Amino acid sequence: MQIRVHDLRAWTHDRHRVVDEPPYGGGTGMILKPEPVFEAVEALRVGPESRVLLLTPQGVPFTHGQAAALAAETHLVLLCGRYEGFDDRIRALVDLEVSIGDYILTGGELPALVVVDAVVRLVPGVLGDAASAAQDSFAGGLLEFPQFTRPPEYRGLAVPQILLSGNHEAIRRWRRKEALRRTLSRRPDLLTAAALSEEDRLLLKEVTREVQAEAGSPARLSIPLV
Ligand code: JD8
């Protein structure tokens, strides 16, 4: 696998290597002019197998599923805007528009790095252990279970006894239950979409009962962030 970075100014033809112009119709700031973008993408395409991605706040939300689909491609071109954006005609070059989230950044470079990071770890041979990509949370549709390492007690905080028991079946079941508990409490939207087994439904029922039991005991201090 190879990753290369290109400077749009390499596809300008003027002394000052200008890539931006003020927008027609007026407005603040500058936008990327179409010619360097068209020439860059035409130069970088290797054939019909190349997929051109545009990182923009107007794109479809980037997901693990998309990362997996992109990892199966042979050649990707990630197009990053700057300034106030780009001349809209460059969308003619683009196969897929993605956004990494609902917050405003100054350009598409960090979103491109986020996409690269999510995709490369799904390319065979990039992760040390290929199994870990299939194991991780969004692949399974749930949040991850809590993990611990030595020591068994630190500053009065104990590792759950079951993890020290050596009972692999009990540990597997505990982990699945804790993954379900976290997903239910933090990301219930993921549970709706997850493929749940009969065992999962049973574990969720146990979790729900425990949560109801906790409702009767004193709450911990919580400070809302929003
Ligand atoms: C590309 C310029 C700057 C600032 C107009 C578009 C993605 N999730 C995301 N947040 N922000 C971006 C992103 C922002 C960009 C560009 C991506 C090119 N900007 C803004 C003011 C308003 N532009 C992004 N993917």
mmCIF file of C-alpha atoms and ligand atoms in Angstrom:
data_model
loop_
_atom_site.group_PDB
_atom_site.id
_atom_site.type_symbol
_atom_site.label_atom_id
_atom_site.label_comp_id
_atom_site.label_asym_id
_atom_site.label_seq_id
_atom_site.Cartn_x
_atom_site.Cartn_y
_atom_site.Cartn_z
ATOM 1 C CA MET A 1 0.000 0.000 0.000
ATOM 2 C CA GLN A 2 1.208 3.463 -0.853
ATOM 3 C CA ILE A 3 0.078 6.938 0.245
ATOM 4 C CA ARG A 4 1.174 10.071 -1.583
ATOM 5 C CA VAL A 5 0.455 13.739 -0.891
ATOM 6 C CA HIS A 6 0.132 16.284 -3.708
ATOM 7 C CA ASP A 7 0.157 20.074 -3.779
ATOM 8 C CA LEU A 8 -2.587 21.559 -6.005
ATOM 9 C CA ARG A 9 -0.162 24.338 -6.914
ATOM 10 C CA ALA A 10 1.776 21.782 -8.988
ATOM 11 C CA TRP A 11 -1.103 22.045 -11.507
ATOM 12 C CA THR A 12 -1.038 25.811 -11.917
ATOM 13 C CA HIS A 13 0.586 27.540 -14.893
ATOM 14 C CA ASP A 14 1.181 31.077 -13.622
ATOM 15 C CA ARG A 15 4.241 32.585 -11.895
ATOM 16 C CA HIS A 16 2.431 32.904 -8.563
ATOM 17 C CA ARG A 17 0.850 29.426 -8.690
ATOM 18 C CA VAL A 18 -2.595 30.789 -7.833
ATOM 19 C CA VAL A 19 -5.226 28.213 -6.792
ATOM 20 C CA ASP A 20 -7.885 30.526 -5.309
ATOM 21 C CA GLU A 21 -10.135 33.331 -6.526
ATOM 22 C CA PRO A 22 -12.940 35.407 -5.014
ATOM 23 C CA PRO A 23 -16.447 33.983 -5.530
ATOM 24 C CA TYR A 24 -18.694 35.201 -8.364
ATOM 25 C CA GLY A 25 -21.623 37.114 -6.912
ATOM 26 C CA GLY A 26 -19.526 38.458 -4.058
ATOM 27 C CA GLY A 27 -18.936 37.271 -0.534
ATOM 28 C CA THR A 28 -16.106 36.886 1.891
ATOM 29 C CA GLY A 29 -12.993 34.818 1.371
ATOM 30 C CA MET A 30 -11.594 32.886 -1.536
ATOM 31 C CA ILE A 31 -12.580 29.625 -3.199
ATOM 32 C CA LEU A 32 -10.492 27.038 -5.014
ATOM 33 C CA LYS A 33 -10.568 27.610 -8.762
ATOM 34 C CA PRO A 34 -11.530 24.643 -10.930
ATOM 35 C CA GLU A 35 -8.560 24.331 -13.328
ATOM 36 C CA PRO A 36 -5.851 23.073 -10.903
ATOM 37 C CA VAL A 37 -8.346 20.665 -9.333
ATOM 38 C CA PHE A 38 -9.452 19.210 -12.687
ATOM 39 C CA GLU A 39 -5.849 18.905 -13.903
ATOM 40 C CA ALA A 40 -4.704 17.309 -10.643
ATOM 41 C CA VAL A 41 -7.471 14.702 -10.595
ATOM 42 C CA GLU A 42 -6.964 13.926 -14.310
ATOM 43 C CA ALA A 43 -3.225 13.444 -13.673
ATOM 44 C CA LEU A 44 -3.741 11.304 -10.571
ATOM 45 C CA ARG A 45 -6.445 8.947 -11.867
ATOM 46 C CA VAL A 46 -4.902 5.616 -12.853
ATOM 47 C CA GLY A 47 -7.991 4.369 -14.725
ATOM 48 C CA PRO A 48 -11.668 3.633 -14.273
ATOM 49 C CA GLU A 49 -10.865 1.859 -10.967
ATOM 50 C CA SER A 50 -9.832 5.145 -9.297
ATOM 51 C CA ARG A 51 -12.414 6.479 -6.840
ATOM 52 C CA VAL A 52 -12.386 10.212 -6.170
ATOM 53 C CA LEU A 53 -13.567 11.281 -2.709
ATOM 54 C CA LEU A 54 -14.359 14.830 -1.734
ATOM 55 C CA LEU A 55 -14.197 15.775 1.945
ATOM 56 C CA THR A 56 -16.877 18.365 2.667
ATOM 57 C CA PRO A 57 -19.364 19.284 5.396
ATOM 58 C CA GLN A 58 -22.114 18.544 2.820
ATOM 59 C CA GLY A 59 -20.984 14.928 2.365
ATOM 60 C CA VAL A 60 -22.703 11.795 3.625
ATOM 61 C CA PRO A 61 -21.585 10.957 7.191
ATOM 62 C CA PHE A 62 -18.426 8.827 7.103
ATOM 63 C CA THR A 63 -18.999 5.423 8.737
ATOM 64 C CA HIS A 64 -17.101 2.222 9.439
ATOM 65 C CA GLY A 65 -19.129 0.583 6.673
ATOM 66 C CA GLN A 66 -17.820 3.126 4.190
ATOM 67 C CA ALA A 67 -14.283 2.629 5.475
ATOM 68 C CA ALA A 68 -14.650 -1.119 4.806
ATOM 69 C CA ALA A 69 -15.997 -0.479 1.296
ATOM 70 C CA LEU A 70 -13.119 1.916 0.549
ATOM 71 C CA ALA A 71 -10.563 -0.587 1.885
ATOM 72 C CA ALA A 72 -11.685 -2.990 -0.859
ATOM 73 C CA GLU A 73 -10.902 -0.424 -3.592
ATOM 74 C CA THR A 74 -7.573 -0.431 -5.441
ATOM 75 C CA HIS A 75 -6.998 3.319 -5.841
ATOM 76 C CA LEU A 76 -8.432 6.323 -4.001
ATOM 77 C CA VAL A 77 -7.946 10.029 -4.643
ATOM 78 C CA LEU A 78 -8.925 12.208 -1.662
ATOM 79 C CA LEU A 79 -9.657 15.776 -2.604
ATOM 80 C CA CYS A 80 -9.220 18.410 0.118
ATOM 81 C CA GLY A 81 -10.633 21.904 -0.087
ATOM 82 C CA ARG A 82 -9.503 24.981 1.836
ATOM 83 C CA TYR A 83 -10.582 28.587 2.221
ATOM 84 C CA GLU A 84 -14.347 29.082 1.818
ATOM 85 C CA GLY A 85 -14.588 25.952 -0.346
ATOM 86 C CA PHE A 86 -14.252 25.150 -4.049
ATOM 87 C CA ASP A 87 -15.840 26.042 -7.358
ATOM 88 C CA ASP A 88 -18.878 23.756 -7.474
ATOM 89 C CA ARG A 89 -17.950 22.428 -10.948
ATOM 90 C CA ILE A 90 -15.262 20.217 -9.371
ATOM 91 C CA ARG A 91 -18.119 17.997 -8.142
ATOM 92 C CA ALA A 92 -18.192 16.626 -11.699
ATOM 93 C CA LEU A 93 -14.925 14.802 -10.845
ATOM 94 C CA VAL A 94 -16.174 13.250 -7.647
ATOM 95 C CA ASP A 95 -17.494 9.721 -6.994
ATOM 96 C CA LEU A 96 -18.322 10.171 -3.294
ATOM 97 C CA GLU A 97 -18.671 13.134 -0.929
ATOM 98 C CA VAL A 98 -18.111 12.430 2.754
ATOM 99 C CA SER A 99 -18.177 14.451 5.968
ATOM 100 C CA ILE A 100 -16.477 13.292 9.178
ATOM 101 C CA GLY A 101 -18.975 15.027 11.450
ATOM 102 C CA ASP A 102 -21.126 18.019 12.236
ATOM 103 C CA TYR A 103 -18.507 20.586 13.223
ATOM 104 C CA ILE A 104 -16.703 23.075 11.002
ATOM 105 C CA LEU A 105 -12.995 22.689 10.242
ATOM 106 C CA THR A 106 -10.785 24.992 8.180
ATOM 107 C CA GLY A 107 -10.213 22.492 5.381
ATOM 108 C CA GLY A 108 -10.505 18.922 4.147
ATOM 109 C CA GLU A 109 -6.995 17.788 5.124
ATOM 110 C CA LEU A 110 -7.806 16.507 8.617
ATOM 111 C CA PRO A 111 -10.975 14.759 7.353
ATOM 112 C CA ALA A 112 -8.795 13.111 4.660
ATOM 113 C CA LEU A 113 -6.374 11.882 7.339
ATOM 114 C CA VAL A 114 -9.295 10.534 9.367
ATOM 115 C CA VAL A 115 -10.551 8.619 6.313
ATOM 116 C CA VAL A 116 -7.038 7.319 5.553
ATOM 117 C CA ASP A 117 -6.582 6.141 9.140
ATOM 118 C CA ALA A 118 -9.944 4.346 9.238
ATOM 119 C CA VAL A 119 -9.355 2.725 5.832
ATOM 120 C CA VAL A 120 -5.704 1.605 6.110
ATOM 121 C CA ARG A 121 -6.319 -0.399 9.284
ATOM 122 C CA LEU A 122 -8.831 -2.476 7.300
ATOM 123 C CA VAL A 123 -6.371 -3.197 4.484
ATOM 124 C CA PRO A 124 -4.940 -6.726 4.936
ATOM 125 C CA GLY A 125 -1.376 -6.627 6.258
ATOM 126 C CA VAL A 126 -1.630 -3.159 7.850
ATOM 127 C CA LEU A 127 -2.793 -4.336 11.287
ATOM 128 C CA GLY A 128 -0.489 -6.745 13.098
ATOM 129 C CA ASP A 129 -3.377 -9.068 13.795
ATOM 130 C CA ALA A 130 -6.028 -9.173 11.068
ATOM 131 C CA ALA A 131 -8.547 -10.572 13.580
ATOM 132 C CA SER A 132 -8.554 -7.376 15.651
ATOM 133 C CA ALA A 133 -10.198 -5.319 12.879
ATOM 134 C CA ALA A 134 -13.081 -7.789 12.643
ATOM 135 C CA GLN A 135 -13.333 -7.837 16.463
ATOM 136 C CA ASP A 136 -13.581 -4.142 17.117
ATOM 137 C CA SER A 137 -16.660 -2.318 18.147
ATOM 138 C CA PHE A 138 -18.236 -0.779 15.086
ATOM 139 C CA ALA A 139 -17.620 -3.942 13.087
ATOM 140 C CA GLY A 140 -19.905 -5.714 15.575
ATOM 141 C CA GLY A 141 -22.236 -2.720 15.857
ATOM 142 C CA LEU A 142 -21.742 -2.352 19.640
ATOM 143 C CA LEU A 143 -19.422 -0.284 21.818
ATOM 144 C CA GLU A 144 -16.441 -2.103 23.312
ATOM 145 C CA PHE A 145 -16.456 -3.830 26.681
ATOM 146 C CA PRO A 146 -14.220 -2.389 29.448
ATOM 147 C CA GLN A 147 -10.664 -3.721 29.543
ATOM 148 C CA PHE A 148 -8.150 -4.020 32.359
ATOM 149 C CA THR A 149 -4.540 -5.007 32.857
ATOM 150 C CA ARG A 150 -2.292 -5.476 35.919
ATOM 151 C CA PRO A 151 -2.312 -4.688 38.793
ATOM 152 C CA PRO A 152 -5.537 -6.373 40.050
ATOM 153 C CA GLU A 153 -6.133 -3.450 42.435
ATOM 154 C CA TYR A 154 -4.899 0.105 41.989
ATOM 155 C CA ARG A 155 -5.705 2.991 44.379
ATOM 156 C CA GLY A 156 -8.652 1.042 45.688
ATOM 157 C CA LEU A 157 -10.004 0.381 42.174
ATOM 158 C CA ALA A 158 -10.385 -3.347 41.605
ATOM 159 C CA VAL A 159 -10.438 -5.298 38.350
ATOM 160 C CA PRO A 160 -13.735 -7.245 38.071
ATOM 161 C CA GLN A 161 -13.093 -10.638 39.722
ATOM 162 C CA ILE A 162 -14.478 -12.617 36.808
ATOM 163 C CA LEU A 163 -11.615 -11.466 34.551
ATOM 164 C CA LEU A 164 -9.135 -13.113 36.941
ATOM 165 C CA SER A 165 -11.169 -16.320 37.188
ATOM 166 C CA GLY A 166 -9.775 -18.093 34.141
ATOM 167 C CA ASN A 167 -13.343 -19.103 33.243
ATOM 168 C CA HIS A 168 -13.295 -18.237 29.550
ATOM 169 C CA GLU A 169 -16.998 -18.872 28.951
ATOM 170 C CA ALA A 170 -17.970 -16.660 31.909
ATOM 171 C CA ILE A 171 -15.556 -13.959 30.694
ATOM 172 C CA ARG A 172 -16.968 -14.058 27.156
ATOM 173 C CA ARG A 173 -20.490 -13.698 28.503
ATOM 174 C CA TRP A 174 -19.473 -10.857 30.912
ATOM 175 C CA ARG A 175 -17.764 -8.957 28.104
ATOM 176 C CA ARG A 176 -20.762 -9.263 25.819
ATOM 177 C CA LYS A 177 -23.035 -8.092 28.618
ATOM 178 C CA GLU A 178 -20.841 -5.072 29.418
ATOM 179 C CA ALA A 179 -20.667 -4.165 25.714
ATOM 180 C CA LEU A 180 -24.467 -4.265 25.623
ATOM 181 C CA ARG A 181 -24.687 -2.237 28.873
ATOM 182 C CA ARG A 182 -22.428 0.505 27.523
ATOM 183 C CA THR A 183 -24.183 0.609 24.191
ATOM 184 C CA LEU A 184 -27.607 0.819 25.861
ATOM 185 C CA SER A 185 -26.514 3.653 28.154
ATOM 186 C CA ARG A 186 -24.312 5.682 25.761
ATOM 187 C CA ARG A 187 -25.443 4.865 22.226
ATOM 188 C CA PRO A 188 -28.931 3.339 22.242
ATOM 189 C CA ASP A 189 -29.189 4.297 18.541
ATOM 190 C CA LEU A 190 -26.570 1.615 17.786
ATOM 191 C CA LEU A 191 -28.621 -1.092 19.516
ATOM 192 C CA THR A 192 -31.514 -0.567 17.134
ATOM 193 C CA ALA A 193 -29.249 -1.335 14.183
ATOM 194 C CA ALA A 194 -27.172 -4.133 15.802
ATOM 195 C CA ALA A 195 -27.721 -7.793 14.957
ATOM 196 C CA LEU A 196 -28.639 -9.214 18.378
ATOM 197 C CA SER A 197 -28.625 -12.922 19.199
ATOM 198 C CA GLU A 198 -30.993 -14.688 21.617
ATOM 199 C CA GLU A 199 -28.215 -14.530 24.226
ATOM 200 C CA ASP A 200 -27.838 -10.765 23.636
ATOM 201 C CA ARG A 201 -31.553 -10.240 24.321
ATOM 202 C CA LEU A 202 -31.262 -12.223 27.530
ATOM 203 C CA LEU A 203 -28.173 -10.239 28.622
ATOM 204 C CA LEU A 204 -29.947 -6.971 27.780
ATOM 205 C CA LYS A 205 -32.866 -8.038 29.963
ATOM 206 C CA GLU A 206 -30.419 -8.656 32.842
ATOM 207 C CA VAL A 207 -28.858 -5.231 32.258
ATOM 208 C CA THR A 208 -32.269 -3.527 32.221
ATOM 209 C CA ARG A 209 -33.174 -5.199 35.539
ATOM 210 C CA GLU A 210 -29.862 -4.081 37.079
ATOM 211 C CA VAL A 211 -30.392 -0.516 35.859
ATOM 212 C CA GLN A 212 -33.880 -0.491 37.385
ATOM 213 C CA ALA A 213 -32.463 -1.790 40.685
ATOM 214 C CA GLU A 214 -29.833 1.005 40.607
ATOM 215 C CA ALA A 215 -32.575 3.594 40.087
ATOM 216 C CA GLY A 216 -33.601 2.909 43.693
ATOM 217 C CA SER A 217 -30.089 3.624 45.026
ATOM 218 C CA PRO A 218 -28.473 7.105 45.348
ATOM 219 C CA ALA A 219 -27.294 8.661 42.062
ATOM 220 C CA ARG A 220 -23.658 9.633 41.465
ATOM 221 C CA LEU A 221 -22.934 13.295 40.884
ATOM 222 C CA SER A 222 -23.078 13.967 37.167
ATOM 223 C CA ILE A 223 -22.243 17.243 35.448
ATOM 224 C CA PRO A 224 -23.899 17.565 32.050
ATOM 225 C CA LEU A 225 -21.578 18.879 29.314
ATOM 226 C CA VAL A 226 -24.370 20.152 27.088
HETATM 227 C C1 JD8 B 1 -13.516 20.763 3.566
HETATM 228 C C2 JD8 B 1 -13.031 24.337 3.269
HETATM 229 C C3 JD8 B 1 -13.812 25.262 5.415
HETATM 230 C C4 JD8 B 1 -15.219 26.817 6.508
HETATM 231 C C5 JD8 B 1 -17.077 26.801 4.293
HETATM 232 C C6 JD8 B 1 -16.433 24.635 3.701
HETATM 233 C C7 JD8 B 1 -15.329 17.578 6.202
HETATM 234 N N1 JD8 B 1 -16.655 17.469 8.877
HETATM 235 C C8 JD8 B 1 -16.111 18.597 8.309
HETATM 236 N N2 JD8 B 1 -16.101 19.789 8.863
HETATM 237 N N3 JD8 B 1 -15.515 20.670 8.062
HETATM 238 C C9 JD8 B 1 -15.106 20.054 6.935
HETATM 239 C C10 JD8 B 1 -14.462 20.756 5.816
HETATM 240 C C11 JD8 B 1 -14.334 22.162 5.868
HETATM 241 C C12 JD8 B 1 -13.801 22.841 4.759
HETATM 242 C C13 JD8 B 1 -13.401 22.141 3.611
HETATM 243 C C14 JD8 B 1 -14.038 20.067 4.660
HETATM 244 C C15 JD8 B 1 -12.932 23.115 2.688
HETATM 245 N N4 JD8 B 1 -13.585 24.166 4.514
HETATM 246 C C16 JD8 B 1 -15.255 25.698 5.570
HETATM 247 C C17 JD8 B 1 -16.335 27.820 6.421
HETATM 248 C C18 JD8 B 1 -17.456 27.474 5.524
HETATM 249 N N5 JD8 B 1 -15.964 25.872 4.307
HETATM 250 C C19 JD8 B 1 -15.487 18.707 7.066
HETATM 251 N N6 JD8 B 1 -15.190 16.660 5.514
#
